[in-house]
Amino acid sequence: MASAVHEVTPEEASSHPEPEAVVVRFAGDSGDGMQLTGGQFTLSTALAGNDLATFPDFPAEIRAPQGTTFGVSAFQINFGSTSIETAGDAPDVLIAMNPAALKMSVGVLKPGGLIIADEGEFSARNLAKAGYDANPLEDGSLAKWQLVHFNISQLTLDAVKPLGLGNKEALRCKNMWTLGLALWMFDRDRKPIVDWLNAKFAKAPELAEANIAALNAGHAYGETAEIGGPMKQHHIAAAPVEPGLYRTVTGAESISLGLVAGAQLASLSMFFGGYPITPASAILHHLSRLKEYGVTTFQAEDEIAAIASAIGASYAGSLGVTSSSGPGIALKTEAIGLAIMTELPLVIVNSQRGGPSTGLPTKTEQSDLYQAVYGRNGDAPMPVIAACSPADAFDCAIEAVRLAVQFMTPVMLLTDGYIANAAEPWKVPDMAGYKPFPVEFLKEAPADGFKPYARDDKLKRPWVKPGTDGLTHRIGGIEKAVDTGHIDYAPANHQAMTEIRRDKVLGIANHVPEQEVTLGEAEGKLVIVGWGSTFGPIHQAVRRQRAKGKDVAHIHIRHIWPLPRNLGGLLGGYEKILVPEMNTGQLKTVLRDQYLVDAQPLNKISGQPFRIAEIEAAIEEALA
């Protein structure tokens, strides 16, 4: 193959600078290993020093029919030399492993973006499964994008043929071939992936050897094929970061570490009672590997048993924790009321997903805010906290533990499928900078006698380990008498206890930070108010609009209930309030109710996160 060599001048180089950020989307069948490919590309990207954010997007079916559109699994990563806060609006590069993957992802590809397709999978049968009447690689329908296609399947078979694998086993290495090509495209080191493969297949070295051969072959293809045109090598410089130890974390990992850190700061052992449900199951998986930190994990037979066991652990003097998603939280609701009535500390993690019922089990949504704030029988107030990113989930978990033990109350921590599964770099904190909040159990009766529902200045009742001499008391779901804890149905007593529980939770507002303006001024024409995982797209949209001279600010709320004590006054300084949410307007309704402000909704209920452009368009419309 002939080639021409041209030495690039400094002037030419400066006129075509390397991009500050790139969005790559891997898409294929759910059996093609796209999540694994994306995860390992994320590892190499983090080691290269880039800032990054990821978006795993996989089907709900355990194993959808091969080659169908509803079986497409995708992994999107946005990485660059600047601050990255979302997984990107539109990919610059789409790697499509079959026609269905192309069909499901090409619509979001940036105009002029690059498509790399495995033409070996574009058979008549697969085209029909994806709903194509003609081969899009040949009919010109992809003309507005740059298209490169070659037979990745055959190239993989050729690469691993000397190792004696059958075709079926050999094709399982196709994702590693693709990863090798991606590593070449973005100037990534293969060694960490090789080390990972050797460790993963330590008991089957022939499989490690095959996957490494495929990885090297994909990398070599990029080096030697001389395709030219759009497929070239890019170097993305490292992002400027503060010195320190960094690791990549998902939201599930971050929450798990934060719960353990919170228990340590409270000087408590931790009991986690859980039941598998997407996307919350990963928390149980991570915590089960942290036994050396005083963590006991229990996979219960159902959601009710999971939370009941955690409440029992709290009664016994441990930090009880449970986790689920919306349907499981619904099953736990009666027991949450029990924890509120007994006034025991409990942390409940809700990794939200599309609902109602089974809904969209692998997609993201923010539709459980009403459930978290209001969703129990009786007047049953409970603090609610929302994490805004995978890294933020660590501090939010610690805060949830602090509130639970300092106020003797269950606390709900909201994340969602996007936060739980997505990954980003996290600077491992120095725990010496966190103020401990050790629990003090009541060990002997006061001089005036033991009152199990006596209150301190926070309206918190004492925490007593069962079996402590002289401190026998009743506990349970029936209303208790003020101070004594005896069963008491009297109307005046029930009103008094209901108001005490309400005031205890509302009083938490005096023990959490005041709300700050995340970006912009404390008054103006428009404020975008967000919570949870909408942080990234809101922040980027507001930043871009402010760069254009628009009078817009961003407020992001961590403490959903009770709301920060200064929030009402803060919102009063803006002419317009816009609340983007992945629901039908739940925080908007709470803000209207609490502050009588004309908060306007921006809703998205598609199972997909907001794009920056969607929020920018809403800002421009609101200010028009």
Coordinates of C-alpha atoms in Angstrom, one line a residue:
M1 CA 0.0 0.0 0.0
A2 CA 1.5 3.3 -1.1
S3 CA 1.4 6.3 1.2
A4 CA 2.4 9.9 1.0
V5 CA 4.2 11.6 3.9
H6 CA 3.8 15.3 4.6
E7 CA 5.5 17.1 7.5
V8 CA 3.0 19.3 9.3
T9 CA 4.1 22.9 9.8
P10 CA 3.4 24.8 13.1
E11 CA 0.9 27.0 11.3
E12 CA -1.1 24.0 10.0
A13 CA -1.0 22.4 13.5
S14 CA -2.3 25.5 15.2
S15 CA -5.1 25.8 12.6
H16 CA -6.3 22.3 13.4
P17 CA -5.9 22.0 17.2
E18 CA -6.7 18.8 19.0
P19 CA -10.2 19.0 20.6
E20 CA -10.5 19.7 24.3
A21 CA -13.0 16.9 24.7
V22 CA -14.3 14.0 22.8
V23 CA -17.5 11.9 23.2
V24 CA -17.2 8.2 22.1
R25 CA -20.2 5.8 22.1
F26 CA -19.7 2.0 21.9
A27 CA -22.8 0.2 20.9
G28 CA -23.6 -3.4 20.1
D29 CA -25.6 -6.4 21.0
S30 CA -26.1 -7.1 24.8
G31 CA -23.8 -10.1 24.3
D32 CA -21.0 -8.1 22.7
G33 CA -19.4 -6.9 25.9
M34 CA -19.9 -3.2 25.4
Q35 CA -20.1 -2.4 29.1
L36 CA -16.9 -4.2 29.7
T37 CA -15.3 -2.5 26.7
G38 CA -16.4 0.9 27.9
G39 CA -15.3 0.2 31.4
Q40 CA -11.8 -0.7 30.3
F41 CA -11.6 2.3 28.0
T42 CA -12.6 4.4 31.0
L43 CA -9.8 2.9 33.0
S44 CA -7.2 3.8 30.3
T45 CA -8.7 7.3 30.0
A46 CA -8.4 7.9 33.7
L47 CA -4.8 6.7 33.7
A48 CA -4.1 9.1 30.9
G49 CA -5.1 11.9 33.2
N50 CA -8.2 13.0 31.4
D51 CA -11.3 14.2 33.2
L52 CA -14.3 12.0 32.2
A53 CA -17.9 11.1 32.7
T54 CA -19.6 7.9 31.5
F55 CA -23.1 6.8 30.7
P56 CA -23.7 3.0 30.6
D57 CA -27.0 2.4 28.7
F58 CA -28.2 -1.2 28.6
P59 CA -31.4 -3.0 27.9
A60 CA -33.9 -4.2 30.6
E61 CA -34.1 -7.8 29.1
I62 CA -31.7 -10.2 30.7
R63 CA -30.9 -11.5 27.2
A64 CA -32.9 -9.9 24.4
P65 CA -33.0 -11.7 21.0
Q66 CA -29.6 -11.2 19.3
G67 CA -29.4 -8.5 16.7
T68 CA -32.7 -6.7 17.7
T69 CA -33.0 -3.0 18.5
F70 CA -34.3 -3.7 22.0
G71 CA -31.2 -5.8 22.8
V72 CA -28.8 -2.9 22.1
S73 CA -26.3 -2.2 24.9
A74 CA -24.3 1.0 24.7
F75 CA -21.6 2.8 26.7
Q76 CA -20.9 6.5 26.2
I77 CA -17.9 8.3 27.6
N78 CA -17.0 12.0 27.5
F79 CA -13.3 12.7 28.2
G80 CA -11.1 15.7 27.8
S81 CA -8.4 18.1 29.0
T82 CA -11.0 20.4 30.7
S83 CA -13.6 19.9 33.4
I84 CA -16.1 17.3 32.3
E85 CA -19.5 17.2 34.1
T86 CA -21.8 15.2 31.7
A87 CA -21.4 12.1 29.5
G88 CA -21.9 14.5 26.5
D89 CA -24.8 15.5 24.4
A90 CA -23.8 14.1 21.0
P91 CA -21.1 11.5 20.3
D92 CA -18.2 12.5 18.1
V93 CA -17.4 8.8 17.4
L94 CA -19.9 5.9 17.2
I95 CA -18.5 2.4 17.1
A96 CA -21.4 0.2 16.0
M97 CA -21.0 -3.5 16.2
N98 CA -24.2 -4.4 14.3
P99 CA -27.1 -2.8 12.4
A100 CA -29.4 -2.5 15.4
A101 CA -26.7 -0.7 17.3
L102 CA -26.2 1.7 14.4
K103 CA -30.0 2.3 14.2
M104 CA -30.4 3.0 17.9
S105 CA -27.4 5.4 18.2
V106 CA -26.8 7.1 14.9
G107 CA -29.6 9.7 15.5
V108 CA -27.7 11.3 18.4
L109 CA -24.4 11.3 16.6
K110 CA -23.0 14.8 16.0
P111 CA -23.3 16.0 12.3
G112 CA -20.0 15.2 10.7
G113 CA -19.2 12.6 13.4
L114 CA -17.4 9.4 12.7
I115 CA -19.1 6.0 12.4
I116 CA -17.0 2.9 12.7
A117 CA -19.1 -0.2 11.8
D118 CA -18.4 -3.9 11.8
E119 CA -19.5 -4.7 8.2
G120 CA -19.2 -8.4 9.0
E121 CA -22.5 -8.2 11.0
F122 CA -24.4 -6.3 8.3
S123 CA -25.9 -9.5 6.9
A124 CA -29.4 -9.6 5.3
R125 CA -30.8 -11.3 8.4
N126 CA -29.3 -8.8 10.8
L127 CA -30.5 -5.9 8.6
A128 CA -34.0 -7.3 8.7
K129 CA -33.9 -7.7 12.5
A130 CA -33.0 -4.0 12.8
G131 CA -35.7 -2.9 10.4
Y132 CA -33.4 -1.8 7.5
D133 CA -34.8 -2.3 4.0
A134 CA -31.3 -1.7 2.5
N135 CA -27.7 -1.8 3.9
P136 CA -27.1 1.7 5.3
L137 CA -23.3 1.2 4.8
E138 CA -24.0 1.2 1.0
D139 CA -27.1 3.2 0.3
G140 CA -25.9 6.7 1.1
S141 CA -28.2 7.2 4.0
L142 CA -25.3 8.0 6.3
A143 CA -23.9 10.7 4.1
K144 CA -24.0 13.5 6.7
W145 CA -21.5 11.5 8.8
Q146 CA -18.0 10.2 8.2
L147 CA -18.3 6.5 7.7
V148 CA -15.6 3.8 8.0
H149 CA -16.5 0.1 7.9
F150 CA -14.5 -3.1 7.8
N151 CA -15.0 -6.6 8.9
I152 CA -14.2 -6.5 12.6
S153 CA -15.6 -10.0 13.1
Q154 CA -13.3 -11.6 10.5
L155 CA -10.3 -9.6 11.6
T156 CA -10.9 -10.9 15.2
L157 CA -11.1 -14.5 13.9
D158 CA -7.9 -14.0 12.0
A159 CA -6.1 -12.6 15.1
V160 CA -7.0 -15.4 17.4
K161 CA -6.9 -18.3 14.9
P162 CA -3.4 -19.4 15.8
L163 CA -4.6 -20.0 19.4
G164 CA -7.0 -22.8 18.4
L165 CA -10.3 -21.3 19.6
G166 CA -13.5 -22.2 17.9
N167 CA -15.4 -19.5 16.0
K168 CA -17.9 -18.9 18.8
E169 CA -15.2 -18.4 21.5
A170 CA -13.0 -16.4 19.1
L171 CA -15.9 -13.9 18.3
R172 CA -16.2 -13.2 22.0
C173 CA -12.9 -11.4 21.7
K174 CA -14.4 -9.0 19.2
N175 CA -14.9 -6.3 21.9
M176 CA -11.2 -6.5 22.7
W177 CA -10.3 -6.0 19.1
T178 CA -12.6 -2.9 19.1
L179 CA -11.0 -1.7 22.3
G180 CA -7.6 -2.0 20.8
L181 CA -8.6 0.1 17.9
A182 CA -10.1 2.7 20.2
L183 CA -6.9 2.7 22.3
W184 CA -4.9 3.5 19.2
M185 CA -7.3 6.2 18.0
F186 CA -6.8 8.1 21.3
D187 CA -3.2 7.3 22.0
R188 CA -3.8 5.1 25.0
D189 CA -1.5 2.6 26.7
R190 CA -2.5 -1.1 26.3
K191 CA -0.5 -2.4 29.3
P192 CA -3.1 -1.7 32.0
I193 CA -5.7 -3.6 29.9
V194 CA -3.2 -6.5 29.3
D195 CA -2.6 -6.7 33.1
W196 CA -6.3 -6.7 33.7
L197 CA -6.9 -9.5 31.2
N198 CA -4.2 -11.6 32.7
A199 CA -5.7 -11.2 36.2
K200 CA -9.3 -11.8 35.0
F201 CA -8.4 -15.0 33.2
A202 CA -5.7 -16.2 35.5
K203 CA -7.3 -19.6 35.7
A204 CA -7.8 -19.8 31.9
P205 CA -4.6 -18.4 30.4
E206 CA -5.6 -19.4 26.9
L207 CA -8.5 -17.0 27.1
A208 CA -6.3 -14.2 28.4
E209 CA -3.9 -14.9 25.5
A210 CA -6.7 -14.8 22.9
N211 CA -8.2 -11.5 24.2
I212 CA -4.7 -9.9 24.4
A213 CA -4.1 -11.1 20.8
A214 CA -7.4 -9.5 19.7
L215 CA -6.5 -6.3 21.6
N216 CA -3.1 -6.0 20.0
A217 CA -4.6 -6.8 16.5
G218 CA -7.1 -4.0 16.8
H219 CA -4.3 -1.6 17.9
A220 CA -2.1 -2.7 15.0
Y221 CA -4.9 -2.3 12.5
G222 CA -5.1 1.3 13.4
E223 CA -1.4 1.8 13.1
T224 CA -1.0 0.0 9.8
A225 CA -4.2 0.0 7.8
E226 CA -3.5 3.6 6.5
I227 CA -7.2 4.2 6.0
G228 CA -6.7 7.9 6.1
G229 CA -9.5 10.4 6.1
P230 CA -11.5 10.6 9.2
M231 CA -9.9 7.7 11.1
K232 CA -6.8 9.2 12.6
Q233 CA -5.0 9.3 15.9
H234 CA -6.0 11.9 18.4
H235 CA -4.1 13.0 21.5
I236 CA -6.2 14.5 24.3
A237 CA -4.0 16.2 26.9
A238 CA -4.4 15.5 30.6
A239 CA -6.8 17.7 32.5
P240 CA -5.4 20.1 35.1
V241 CA -6.2 18.6 38.6
E242 CA -5.3 19.3 42.2
P243 CA -2.5 17.1 43.4
G244 CA -3.7 14.0 45.2
L245 CA -4.7 10.4 45.0
Y246 CA -7.5 9.8 42.4
R247 CA -9.6 6.8 41.5
T248 CA -12.5 6.3 39.2
V249 CA -15.8 5.5 41.0
T250 CA -19.3 4.7 40.1
G251 CA -22.1 6.1 42.3
A252 CA -22.7 2.7 43.8
E253 CA -19.0 2.4 44.8
S254 CA -19.0 5.9 46.2
I255 CA -22.1 5.4 48.3
S256 CA -20.7 2.2 49.7
L257 CA -17.5 3.8 50.7
G258 CA -19.4 6.8 52.1
L259 CA -21.6 4.6 54.2
V260 CA -18.6 2.8 55.7
A261 CA -16.8 6.2 56.3
G262 CA -20.0 7.5 58.0
A263 CA -20.2 4.4 60.3
Q264 CA -16.6 4.9 61.2
L265 CA -17.1 8.6 62.0
A266 CA -20.1 7.6 64.2
S267 CA -18.0 4.8 65.9
L268 CA -20.5 2.2 64.9
S269 CA -20.5 -1.2 63.2
M270 CA -22.7 -1.3 60.1
F271 CA -25.4 -3.8 59.1
F272 CA -26.7 -3.8 55.5
G273 CA -29.9 -5.6 54.8
G274 CA -30.6 -5.7 51.0
Y275 CA -32.5 -7.5 48.3
P276 CA -31.3 -7.5 44.6
I277 CA -33.0 -4.9 42.4
T278 CA -31.7 -2.9 39.4
P279 CA -29.9 -0.4 39.8
A280 CA -29.3 -0.7 43.5
S281 CA -27.8 -4.2 43.7
A282 CA -24.3 -3.0 43.2
I283 CA -24.3 -1.4 46.7
L284 CA -24.8 -4.9 48.3
H285 CA -22.0 -6.3 46.1
H286 CA -19.5 -3.6 47.1
L287 CA -20.3 -3.6 50.8
S288 CA -19.9 -7.4 50.9
R289 CA -16.2 -6.9 50.2
L290 CA -15.7 -4.5 53.1
K291 CA -16.1 -6.9 56.1
E292 CA -12.8 -5.7 57.6
Y293 CA -14.5 -2.3 58.4
G294 CA -17.1 -3.8 60.6
V295 CA -19.7 -4.3 57.9
T296 CA -22.2 -7.1 57.9
T297 CA -24.1 -7.7 54.8
F298 CA -27.3 -9.8 54.5
Q299 CA -29.2 -10.6 51.3
A300 CA -32.7 -11.1 52.6
E301 CA -35.5 -13.2 51.0
D302 CA -37.5 -10.0 50.1
E303 CA -37.5 -6.3 50.4
I304 CA -39.6 -6.3 53.6
A305 CA -37.2 -8.7 55.4
A306 CA -34.3 -6.6 54.2
I307 CA -35.4 -3.4 55.9
A308 CA -36.9 -5.2 58.9
S309 CA -33.4 -6.8 59.6
A310 CA -31.8 -3.3 59.3
I311 CA -34.2 -1.9 61.8
G312 CA -33.4 -4.7 64.1
A313 CA -29.7 -4.0 63.8
S314 CA -30.3 -0.4 64.7
Y315 CA -32.3 -1.4 67.7
A316 CA -29.4 -3.6 68.7
G317 CA -26.9 -0.7 68.5
S318 CA -25.5 -0.9 64.9
L319 CA -26.0 1.4 62.0
G320 CA -28.9 -0.1 60.0
V321 CA -28.7 0.5 56.2
T322 CA -31.0 -0.8 53.4
S323 CA -31.1 -0.1 49.7
S324 CA -33.5 -0.5 46.8
S325 CA -35.2 1.2 43.9
G326 CA -38.7 2.6 43.7
P327 CA -40.7 -0.6 43.6
G328 CA -38.6 -2.0 46.5
I329 CA -39.0 1.2 48.5
A330 CA -42.8 0.9 48.0
L331 CA -42.6 -2.6 49.7
K332 CA -40.4 -1.1 52.5
T333 CA -42.8 1.7 53.2
E334 CA -44.6 0.2 56.2
A335 CA -41.3 -0.7 57.8
I336 CA -40.1 2.9 57.2
G337 CA -43.1 4.1 59.1
L338 CA -42.0 1.7 61.9
A339 CA -38.5 3.2 62.0
I340 CA -40.1 6.7 62.2
M341 CA -42.4 5.7 65.0
T342 CA -39.7 3.9 67.0
E343 CA -37.3 6.8 66.2
L344 CA -34.3 4.6 65.3
P345 CA -31.5 5.6 63.0
L346 CA -31.7 4.0 59.6
V347 CA -30.2 4.9 56.2
I348 CA -32.4 4.0 53.1
V349 CA -30.7 4.4 49.7
N350 CA -33.1 4.8 46.8
S351 CA -31.4 4.3 43.4
Q352 CA -34.3 5.7 41.3
R353 CA -35.3 4.2 37.9
G354 CA -38.2 4.7 35.5
G355 CA -41.6 3.8 36.9
P356 CA -44.2 3.1 37.9
S357 CA -44.2 -0.6 38.8
T358 CA -41.4 -2.4 36.9
G359 CA -41.3 0.6 34.5
L360 CA -37.9 1.1 32.9
P361 CA -35.7 -1.0 35.2
T362 CA -32.4 -0.1 33.5
K363 CA -33.1 3.5 32.7
T364 CA -32.8 6.6 34.9
E365 CA -35.5 8.8 36.3
Q366 CA -36.1 11.2 39.3
S367 CA -39.7 10.3 39.9
D368 CA -39.4 9.1 43.5
L369 CA -39.2 12.5 45.2
Y370 CA -42.8 12.5 46.2
Q371 CA -42.4 9.0 47.5
A372 CA -39.3 10.0 49.6
V373 CA -40.9 13.2 51.1
Y374 CA -44.5 12.2 51.4
G375 CA -44.9 8.5 50.6
R376 CA -46.0 6.9 53.9
N377 CA -49.2 6.4 55.8
G378 CA -49.9 8.9 58.6
D379 CA -47.8 12.0 59.2
A380 CA -44.4 10.4 58.9
P381 CA -41.7 13.0 58.2
M382 CA -38.2 11.9 57.2
P383 CA -35.0 13.7 56.1
V384 CA -34.3 13.3 52.4
I385 CA -30.9 14.0 50.7
A386 CA -30.0 13.8 47.0
A387 CA -26.6 13.2 45.5
C388 CA -25.7 15.1 42.3
S389 CA -22.9 12.9 40.9
P390 CA -21.0 9.7 41.6
A391 CA -18.3 11.5 43.5
D392 CA -20.8 13.6 45.5
A393 CA -22.5 10.4 46.7
F394 CA -19.6 9.8 49.1
D395 CA -20.2 12.9 51.1
C396 CA -24.0 12.5 50.8
A397 CA -23.8 9.1 52.4
I398 CA -21.7 10.4 55.3
E399 CA -24.3 13.2 55.7
A400 CA -27.2 10.7 55.7
V401 CA -25.4 8.7 58.5
R402 CA -24.8 11.9 60.5
L403 CA -28.4 13.0 60.4
A404 CA -29.7 9.5 61.2
V405 CA -27.6 9.1 64.3
Q406 CA -27.7 12.7 65.6
F407 CA -31.5 12.9 65.2
M408 CA -32.5 9.3 65.7
T409 CA -34.5 9.1 62.5
P410 CA -34.5 7.2 59.2
V411 CA -33.0 9.2 56.4
M412 CA -33.5 8.6 52.7
L413 CA -30.6 9.1 50.3
L414 CA -31.7 9.6 46.6
T415 CA -29.6 8.7 43.7
D416 CA -30.7 7.3 40.3
G417 CA -29.7 4.9 37.6
Y418 CA -27.4 7.4 35.9
I419 CA -25.5 8.2 39.1
A420 CA -25.4 4.5 40.3
N421 CA -23.9 3.2 37.0
A422 CA -21.9 6.2 35.7
A423 CA -18.3 6.8 36.6
E424 CA -16.0 9.8 37.1
P425 CA -12.6 10.6 38.7
W426 CA -12.8 11.1 42.4
K427 CA -10.1 12.6 44.6
V428 CA -9.8 10.3 47.5
P429 CA -10.3 12.6 50.5
D430 CA -8.2 12.8 53.7
M431 CA -10.5 11.5 56.3
A432 CA -8.7 13.6 58.9
G433 CA -10.6 16.5 57.5
Y434 CA -14.0 15.0 58.4
K435 CA -15.3 15.8 61.9
P436 CA -16.3 12.6 63.8
F437 CA -19.8 12.4 65.3
P438 CA -19.4 9.5 67.7
V439 CA -22.7 8.0 69.1
E440 CA -23.2 8.0 72.8
F441 CA -25.5 5.2 74.0
L442 CA -27.4 5.8 77.2
K443 CA -25.9 3.3 79.7
E444 CA -27.5 4.2 83.0
A445 CA -30.7 5.8 84.1
P446 CA -30.7 9.6 84.9
A447 CA -31.3 10.7 88.5
D448 CA -34.9 11.6 87.7
G449 CA -35.6 8.2 86.2
F450 CA -35.3 6.7 82.7
K451 CA -37.6 8.2 80.1
P452 CA -37.1 6.4 76.7
Y453 CA -38.8 9.3 74.9
A454 CA -37.2 12.2 76.7
R455 CA -35.8 14.8 74.4
D456 CA -32.6 16.8 74.1
D457 CA -32.2 20.2 72.4
K458 CA -32.6 18.5 69.0
L459 CA -35.7 16.6 70.1
K460 CA -33.7 13.4 69.8
R461 CA -34.6 10.5 72.1
P462 CA -31.9 8.4 73.8
W463 CA -30.5 5.4 72.0
V464 CA -30.3 2.4 74.4
K465 CA -28.8 -1.0 73.6
P466 CA -31.2 -3.8 74.5
G467 CA -30.2 -5.6 77.7
T468 CA -28.7 -2.5 79.4
D469 CA -29.4 -2.8 83.2
G470 CA -32.2 -0.6 84.4
L471 CA -33.1 0.7 80.9
T472 CA -35.9 -1.7 79.9
H473 CA -38.4 0.0 77.6
R474 CA -41.1 -0.7 75.0
I475 CA -40.6 -0.2 71.3
G476 CA -42.9 -0.8 68.3
G477 CA -45.3 0.7 65.9
I478 CA -48.1 1.6 68.3
E479 CA -48.2 5.2 69.5
K480 CA -46.2 5.8 72.6
A481 CA -46.7 8.2 75.5
V482 CA -44.6 11.3 75.6
D483 CA -41.5 10.7 77.8
T484 CA -42.5 7.3 79.2
G485 CA -42.9 5.3 76.0
H486 CA -45.9 3.4 77.4
I487 CA -48.6 2.6 74.8
D488 CA -51.0 5.6 74.7
Y489 CA -53.9 6.1 72.3
A490 CA -55.1 9.4 73.9
P491 CA -55.9 12.0 71.3
A492 CA -53.8 14.7 73.0
N493 CA -50.8 12.4 73.3
H494 CA -51.0 11.4 69.6
Q495 CA -51.1 15.0 68.6
A496 CA -48.2 15.9 70.8
M497 CA -46.0 13.0 69.6
T498 CA -46.9 13.7 65.9
E499 CA -45.9 17.3 66.3
I500 CA -42.7 16.4 68.1
R501 CA -41.6 14.0 65.3
R502 CA -42.5 16.7 62.8
D503 CA -40.6 19.4 64.6
K504 CA -37.5 17.2 65.1
V505 CA -37.2 16.7 61.3
L506 CA -38.0 20.3 60.4
G507 CA -35.4 21.4 63.0
I508 CA -32.7 19.6 61.0
A509 CA -32.7 22.7 58.7
N510 CA -30.9 24.5 61.5
H511 CA -28.1 21.9 61.5
V512 CA -27.3 21.7 57.8
P513 CA -25.5 24.4 55.6
E514 CA -27.5 27.2 54.1
Q515 CA -28.2 26.9 50.4
E516 CA -25.5 28.5 48.2
V517 CA -25.8 29.7 44.6
T518 CA -23.8 27.1 42.6
L519 CA -23.1 29.4 39.7
G520 CA -24.0 33.1 39.2
E521 CA -25.4 35.9 41.4
A522 CA -27.8 35.7 44.3
E523 CA -30.5 37.6 42.4
G524 CA -31.4 38.2 38.8
K525 CA -33.7 37.4 35.9
L526 CA -33.6 33.6 35.9
V527 CA -32.4 30.8 38.2
I528 CA -32.3 27.2 37.2
V529 CA -33.0 25.0 40.3
G530 CA -32.0 21.4 40.2
W531 CA -31.5 18.4 42.3
G532 CA -29.8 15.0 41.8
S533 CA -28.1 14.0 38.6
T534 CA -29.4 17.0 36.6
F535 CA -26.4 18.9 38.0
G536 CA -24.0 18.3 35.1
P537 CA -26.2 19.4 32.2
I538 CA -27.7 22.3 34.2
H539 CA -24.2 23.6 35.2
Q540 CA -22.8 23.4 31.7
A541 CA -25.9 25.0 30.2
V542 CA -25.8 27.9 32.7
R543 CA -22.1 28.3 32.2
R544 CA -22.5 28.5 28.4
Q545 CA -25.4 31.0 28.6
R546 CA -23.6 33.2 31.1
A547 CA -20.6 33.3 28.7
K548 CA -23.1 34.7 26.2
G549 CA -24.0 37.5 28.6
K550 CA -27.3 35.9 29.8
D551 CA -28.6 36.8 33.3
V552 CA -29.0 33.2 34.6
A553 CA -27.9 31.4 37.8
H554 CA -27.8 27.8 39.0
I555 CA -28.9 26.6 42.4
H556 CA -28.6 22.9 43.2
I557 CA -30.3 21.4 46.3
R558 CA -28.8 18.6 48.3
H559 CA -31.1 18.7 51.3
I560 CA -34.5 18.0 49.8
W561 CA -36.4 17.7 53.1
P562 CA -36.3 19.7 55.1
L563 CA -35.3 22.4 52.6
P564 CA -32.4 24.7 53.5
R565 CA -33.6 27.4 55.9
N566 CA -32.6 30.3 53.5
L567 CA -33.8 28.8 50.3
G568 CA -37.1 30.7 50.2
G569 CA -35.4 34.1 50.5
L570 CA -32.9 33.1 47.9
L571 CA -35.5 32.2 45.4
G572 CA -37.3 35.4 46.0
G573 CA -34.4 37.3 44.5
Y574 CA -35.1 36.0 40.9
E575 CA -37.8 37.1 38.5
K576 CA -38.2 33.6 37.0
I577 CA -37.5 30.1 38.4
L578 CA -37.1 27.0 36.1
V579 CA -36.8 23.5 37.6
P580 CA -35.5 20.8 35.2
E581 CA -36.4 17.3 36.5
M582 CA -36.6 13.8 35.1
N583 CA -40.2 13.5 36.3
T584 CA -43.4 15.4 35.8
G585 CA -42.5 18.3 38.1
Q586 CA -42.1 17.0 41.7
L587 CA -39.6 19.4 43.2
K588 CA -41.4 22.2 41.3
T589 CA -44.5 21.4 43.3
V590 CA -42.7 21.2 46.6
L591 CA -41.1 24.7 46.0
R592 CA -44.5 26.1 45.0
D593 CA -46.1 24.6 48.1
Q594 CA -43.4 25.8 50.6
Y595 CA -42.6 29.2 49.2
L596 CA -45.6 30.2 47.0
V597 CA -43.2 31.0 44.1
D598 CA -44.1 30.6 40.4
A599 CA -41.6 27.8 39.7
Q600 CA -41.9 26.5 36.2
P601 CA -41.2 22.9 35.2
L602 CA -38.8 21.5 32.5
N603 CA -39.6 17.8 32.4
K604 CA -38.0 14.8 30.7
I605 CA -39.4 11.3 31.4
S606 CA -37.7 9.3 28.6
G607 CA -35.3 7.3 30.8
Q608 CA -32.4 9.3 29.4
P609 CA -30.6 12.1 31.1
F610 CA -31.0 15.7 30.1
R611 CA -28.8 17.0 27.3
I612 CA -27.0 20.4 27.8
A613 CA -28.7 21.7 24.6
E614 CA -32.2 21.0 26.0
I615 CA -31.5 23.1 29.0
E616 CA -29.8 25.9 27.0
A617 CA -32.9 26.1 24.8
A618 CA -35.2 26.4 27.8
I619 CA -33.0 29.1 29.2
E620 CA -33.1 31.1 26.0
E621 CA -36.9 30.7 25.8
A622 CA -37.4 31.8 29.4
L623 CA -35.3 34.9 28.8
A624 CA -36.8 35.7 25.4

